Amino acid sequence: PGVVNIYLSENTNCRTGQSSSFKQLTIIMKGEQAEVVGRDVTGYYFYIRQPDQPLGFCWLWNAYATPNGPVESLPVFTSVPTATPKE
């Protein structure tokens, strides 16, 4: 499959895992796009390449994300088992 990108309709936190209890790494801004490299088993989170750090990745809640391609074709990653304490 080709590259799947998402476009954000609201500013959205991108974290080390799939919930707000995980450490925030960055904020993906409204109107910004990011490459999706995977999804979680629940379908609520995308694993994306951080737009400002091409070698960095994070988990993004998909409520404000609109994909431009078939997310069903993306690999499914298992959930991160425990939350990293917030700093």
JSON list of C-alpha atoms in Angstrom, two decimals:
[
{"chain": "A", "resi": 1, "resn": "PRO", "atom": "CA", "xyz": [0.00, 0.00, 0.00]},
{"chain": "A", "resi": 2, "resn": "GLY", "atom": "CA", "xyz": [0.98, 3.61, -0.44]},
{"chain": "A", "resi": 3, "resn": "VAL", "atom": "CA", "xyz": [1.75, 6.10, 2.29]},
{"chain": "A", "resi": 4, "resn": "VAL", "atom": "CA", "xyz": [-1.22, 7.05, 4.48]},
{"chain": "A", "resi": 5, "resn": "ASN", "atom": "CA", "xyz": [-1.21, 10.58, 5.87]},
{"chain": "A", "resi": 6, "resn": "ILE", "atom": "CA", "xyz": [-3.58, 12.14, 8.37]},
{"chain": "A", "resi": 7, "resn": "TYR", "atom": "CA", "xyz": [-4.75, 15.73, 8.56]},
{"chain": "A", "resi": 8, "resn": "LEU", "atom": "CA", "xyz": [-5.71, 17.26, 11.90]},
{"chain": "A", "resi": 9, "resn": "SER", "atom": "CA", "xyz": [-8.86, 19.32, 12.46]},
{"chain": "A", "resi": 10, "resn": "GLU", "atom": "CA", "xyz": [-7.77, 20.29, 16.02]},
{"chain": "A", "resi": 11, "resn": "ASN", "atom": "CA", "xyz": [-4.48, 20.54, 17.90]},
{"chain": "A", "resi": 12, "resn": "THR", "atom": "CA", "xyz": [-3.80, 17.02, 19.20]},
{"chain": "A", "resi": 13, "resn": "ASN", "atom": "CA", "xyz": [-1.26, 15.67, 21.69]},
{"chain": "A", "resi": 14, "resn": "CYS", "atom": "CA", "xyz": [1.06, 12.96, 20.50]},
{"chain": "A", "resi": 15, "resn": "ARG", "atom": "CA", "xyz": [2.26, 10.64, 23.27]},
{"chain": "A", "resi": 16, "resn": "THR", "atom": "CA", "xyz": [4.49, 7.69, 24.12]},
{"chain": "A", "resi": 17, "resn": "GLY", "atom": "CA", "xyz": [1.42, 5.42, 24.39]},
{"chain": "A", "resi": 18, "resn": "GLN", "atom": "CA", "xyz": [-2.28, 5.11, 23.76]},
{"chain": "A", "resi": 19, "resn": "SER", "atom": "CA", "xyz": [-3.93, 7.23, 26.47]},
{"chain": "A", "resi": 20, "resn": "SER", "atom": "CA", "xyz": [-3.65, 10.61, 28.17]},
{"chain": "A", "resi": 21, "resn": "SER", "atom": "CA", "xyz": [-1.70, 8.95, 31.02]},
{"chain": "A", "resi": 22, "resn": "PHE", "atom": "CA", "xyz": [1.35, 8.63, 28.76]},
{"chain": "A", "resi": 23, "resn": "LYS", "atom": "CA", "xyz": [3.98, 11.33, 28.39]},
{"chain": "A", "resi": 24, "resn": "GLN", "atom": "CA", "xyz": [3.26, 13.97, 25.77]},
{"chain": "A", "resi": 25, "resn": "LEU", "atom": "CA", "xyz": [6.04, 14.20, 23.19]},
{"chain": "A", "resi": 26, "resn": "THR", "atom": "CA", "xyz": [4.64, 16.90, 20.91]},
{"chain": "A", "resi": 27, "resn": "ILE", "atom": "CA", "xyz": [1.46, 18.59, 19.70]},
{"chain": "A", "resi": 28, "resn": "ILE", "atom": "CA", "xyz": [0.35, 18.09, 16.12]},
{"chain": "A", "resi": 29, "resn": "MET", "atom": "CA", "xyz": [-1.26, 21.35, 15.12]},
{"chain": "A", "resi": 30, "resn": "LYS", "atom": "CA", "xyz": [-4.61, 21.88, 13.43]},
{"chain": "A", "resi": 31, "resn": "GLY", "atom": "CA", "xyz": [-4.11, 21.75, 9.64]},
{"chain": "A", "resi": 32, "resn": "GLU", "atom": "CA", "xyz": [-0.85, 19.83, 9.93]},
{"chain": "A", "resi": 33, "resn": "GLN", "atom": "CA", "xyz": [-0.36, 16.44, 8.32]},
{"chain": "A", "resi": 34, "resn": "ALA", "atom": "CA", "xyz": [1.61, 13.42, 9.48]},
{"chain": "A", "resi": 35, "resn": "GLU", "atom": "CA", "xyz": [2.51, 10.03, 8.04]},
{"chain": "A", "resi": 36, "resn": "VAL", "atom": "CA", "xyz": [0.74, 7.09, 9.70]},
{"chain": "A", "resi": 37, "resn": "VAL", "atom": "CA", "xyz": [2.90, 3.99, 10.09]},
{"chain": "A", "resi": 38, "resn": "GLY", "atom": "CA", "xyz": [0.53, 1.87, 12.19]},
{"chain": "A", "resi": 39, "resn": "ARG", "atom": "CA", "xyz": [-2.57, 1.70, 14.34]},
{"chain": "A", "resi": 40, "resn": "ASP", "atom": "CA", "xyz": [-3.49, 0.12, 17.65]},
{"chain": "A", "resi": 41, "resn": "VAL", "atom": "CA", "xyz": [-5.78, -2.88, 18.13]},
{"chain": "A", "resi": 42, "resn": "THR", "atom": "CA", "xyz": [-8.70, -0.71, 19.29]},
{"chain": "A", "resi": 43, "resn": "GLY", "atom": "CA", "xyz": [-8.63, 1.57, 16.24]},
{"chain": "A", "resi": 44, "resn": "TYR", "atom": "CA", "xyz": [-8.59, 4.68, 18.45]},
{"chain": "A", "resi": 45, "resn": "TYR", "atom": "CA", "xyz": [-4.91, 5.56, 18.02]},
{"chain": "A", "resi": 46, "resn": "PHE", "atom": "CA", "xyz": [-2.52, 5.99, 15.12]},
{"chain": "A", "resi": 47, "resn": "TYR", "atom": "CA", "xyz": [1.24, 5.50, 15.39]},
{"chain": "A", "resi": 48, "resn": "ILE", "atom": "CA", "xyz": [2.71, 8.37, 13.39]},
{"chain": "A", "resi": 49, "resn": "ARG", "atom": "CA", "xyz": [6.02, 9.81, 12.27]},
{"chain": "A", "resi": 50, "resn": "GLN", "atom": "CA", "xyz": [6.49, 13.12, 14.09]},
{"chain": "A", "resi": 51, "resn": "PRO", "atom": "CA", "xyz": [6.37, 15.91, 11.47]},
{"chain": "A", "resi": 52, "resn": "ASP", "atom": "CA", "xyz": [9.11, 17.92, 13.21]},
{"chain": "A", "resi": 53, "resn": "GLN", "atom": "CA", "xyz": [11.35, 14.87, 13.87]},
{"chain": "A", "resi": 54, "resn": "PRO", "atom": "CA", "xyz": [11.47, 12.43, 10.92]},
{"chain": "A", "resi": 55, "resn": "LEU", "atom": "CA", "xyz": [13.14, 9.76, 13.06]},
{"chain": "A", "resi": 56, "resn": "GLY", "atom": "CA", "xyz": [10.65, 10.20, 15.95]},
{"chain": "A", "resi": 57, "resn": "PHE", "atom": "CA", "xyz": [7.34, 8.43, 16.38]},
{"chain": "A", "resi": 58, "resn": "CYS", "atom": "CA", "xyz": [4.37, 8.86, 18.72]},
{"chain": "A", "resi": 59, "resn": "TRP", "atom": "CA", "xyz": [0.79, 7.78, 19.34]},
{"chain": "A", "resi": 60, "resn": "LEU", "atom": "CA", "xyz": [-2.03, 10.11, 18.29]},
{"chain": "A", "resi": 61, "resn": "TRP", "atom": "CA", "xyz": [-5.71, 9.84, 19.27]},
{"chain": "A", "resi": 62, "resn": "ASN", "atom": "CA", "xyz": [-7.65, 9.66, 16.02]},
{"chain": "A", "resi": 63, "resn": "ALA", "atom": "CA", "xyz": [-10.71, 11.76, 17.02]},
{"chain": "A", "resi": 64, "resn": "TYR", "atom": "CA", "xyz": [-9.44, 14.80, 15.07]},
{"chain": "A", "resi": 65, "resn": "ALA", "atom": "CA", "xyz": [-7.50, 12.93, 12.39]},
{"chain": "A", "resi": 66, "resn": "THR", "atom": "CA", "xyz": [-8.73, 12.40, 8.83]},
{"chain": "A", "resi": 67, "resn": "PRO", "atom": "CA", "xyz": [-6.73, 9.82, 6.87]},
{"chain": "A", "resi": 68, "resn": "ASN", "atom": "CA", "xyz": [-6.14, 10.15, 3.13]},
{"chain": "A", "resi": 69, "resn": "GLY", "atom": "CA", "xyz": [-5.94, 6.42, 2.53]},
{"chain": "A", "resi": 70, "resn": "PRO", "atom": "CA", "xyz": [-7.01, 2.98, 3.76]},
{"chain": "A", "resi": 71, "resn": "VAL", "atom": "CA", "xyz": [-6.00, 2.69, 7.40]},
{"chain": "A", "resi": 72, "resn": "GLU", "atom": "CA", "xyz": [-7.15, -0.95, 7.35]},
{"chain": "A", "resi": 73, "resn": "SER", "atom": "CA", "xyz": [-4.01, -1.77, 5.37]},
{"chain": "A", "resi": 74, "resn": "LEU", "atom": "CA", "xyz": [-1.72, -0.38, 8.09]},
{"chain": "A", "resi": 75, "resn": "PRO", "atom": "CA", "xyz": [0.08, -2.73, 10.49]},
{"chain": "A", "resi": 76, "resn": "VAL", "atom": "CA", "xyz": [-1.59, -3.21, 13.87]},
{"chain": "A", "resi": 77, "resn": "PHE", "atom": "CA", "xyz": [0.73, -2.63, 16.82]},
{"chain": "A", "resi": 78, "resn": "THR", "atom": "CA", "xyz": [0.05, -4.05, 20.25]},
{"chain": "A", "resi": 79, "resn": "SER", "atom": "CA", "xyz": [-0.69, -1.61, 23.04]},
{"chain": "A", "resi": 80, "resn": "VAL", "atom": "CA", "xyz": [2.08, -0.23, 25.20]},
{"chain": "A", "resi": 81, "resn": "PRO", "atom": "CA", "xyz": [1.67, -2.22, 28.47]},
{"chain": "A", "resi": 82, "resn": "THR", "atom": "CA", "xyz": [2.22, 0.46, 31.10]},
{"chain": "A", "resi": 83, "resn": "ALA", "atom": "CA", "xyz": [2.09, 4.23, 31.18]},
{"chain": "A", "resi": 84, "resn": "THR", "atom": "CA", "xyz": [5.24, 6.30, 31.50]},
{"chain": "A", "resi": 85, "resn": "PRO", "atom": "CA", "xyz": [4.92, 8.77, 34.40]},
{"chain": "A", "resi": 86, "resn": "LYS", "atom": "CA", "xyz": [4.25, 12.32, 33.28]},
{"chain": "A", "resi": 87, "resn": "GLU", "atom": "CA", "xyz": [6.99, 14.85, 33.85]}
]
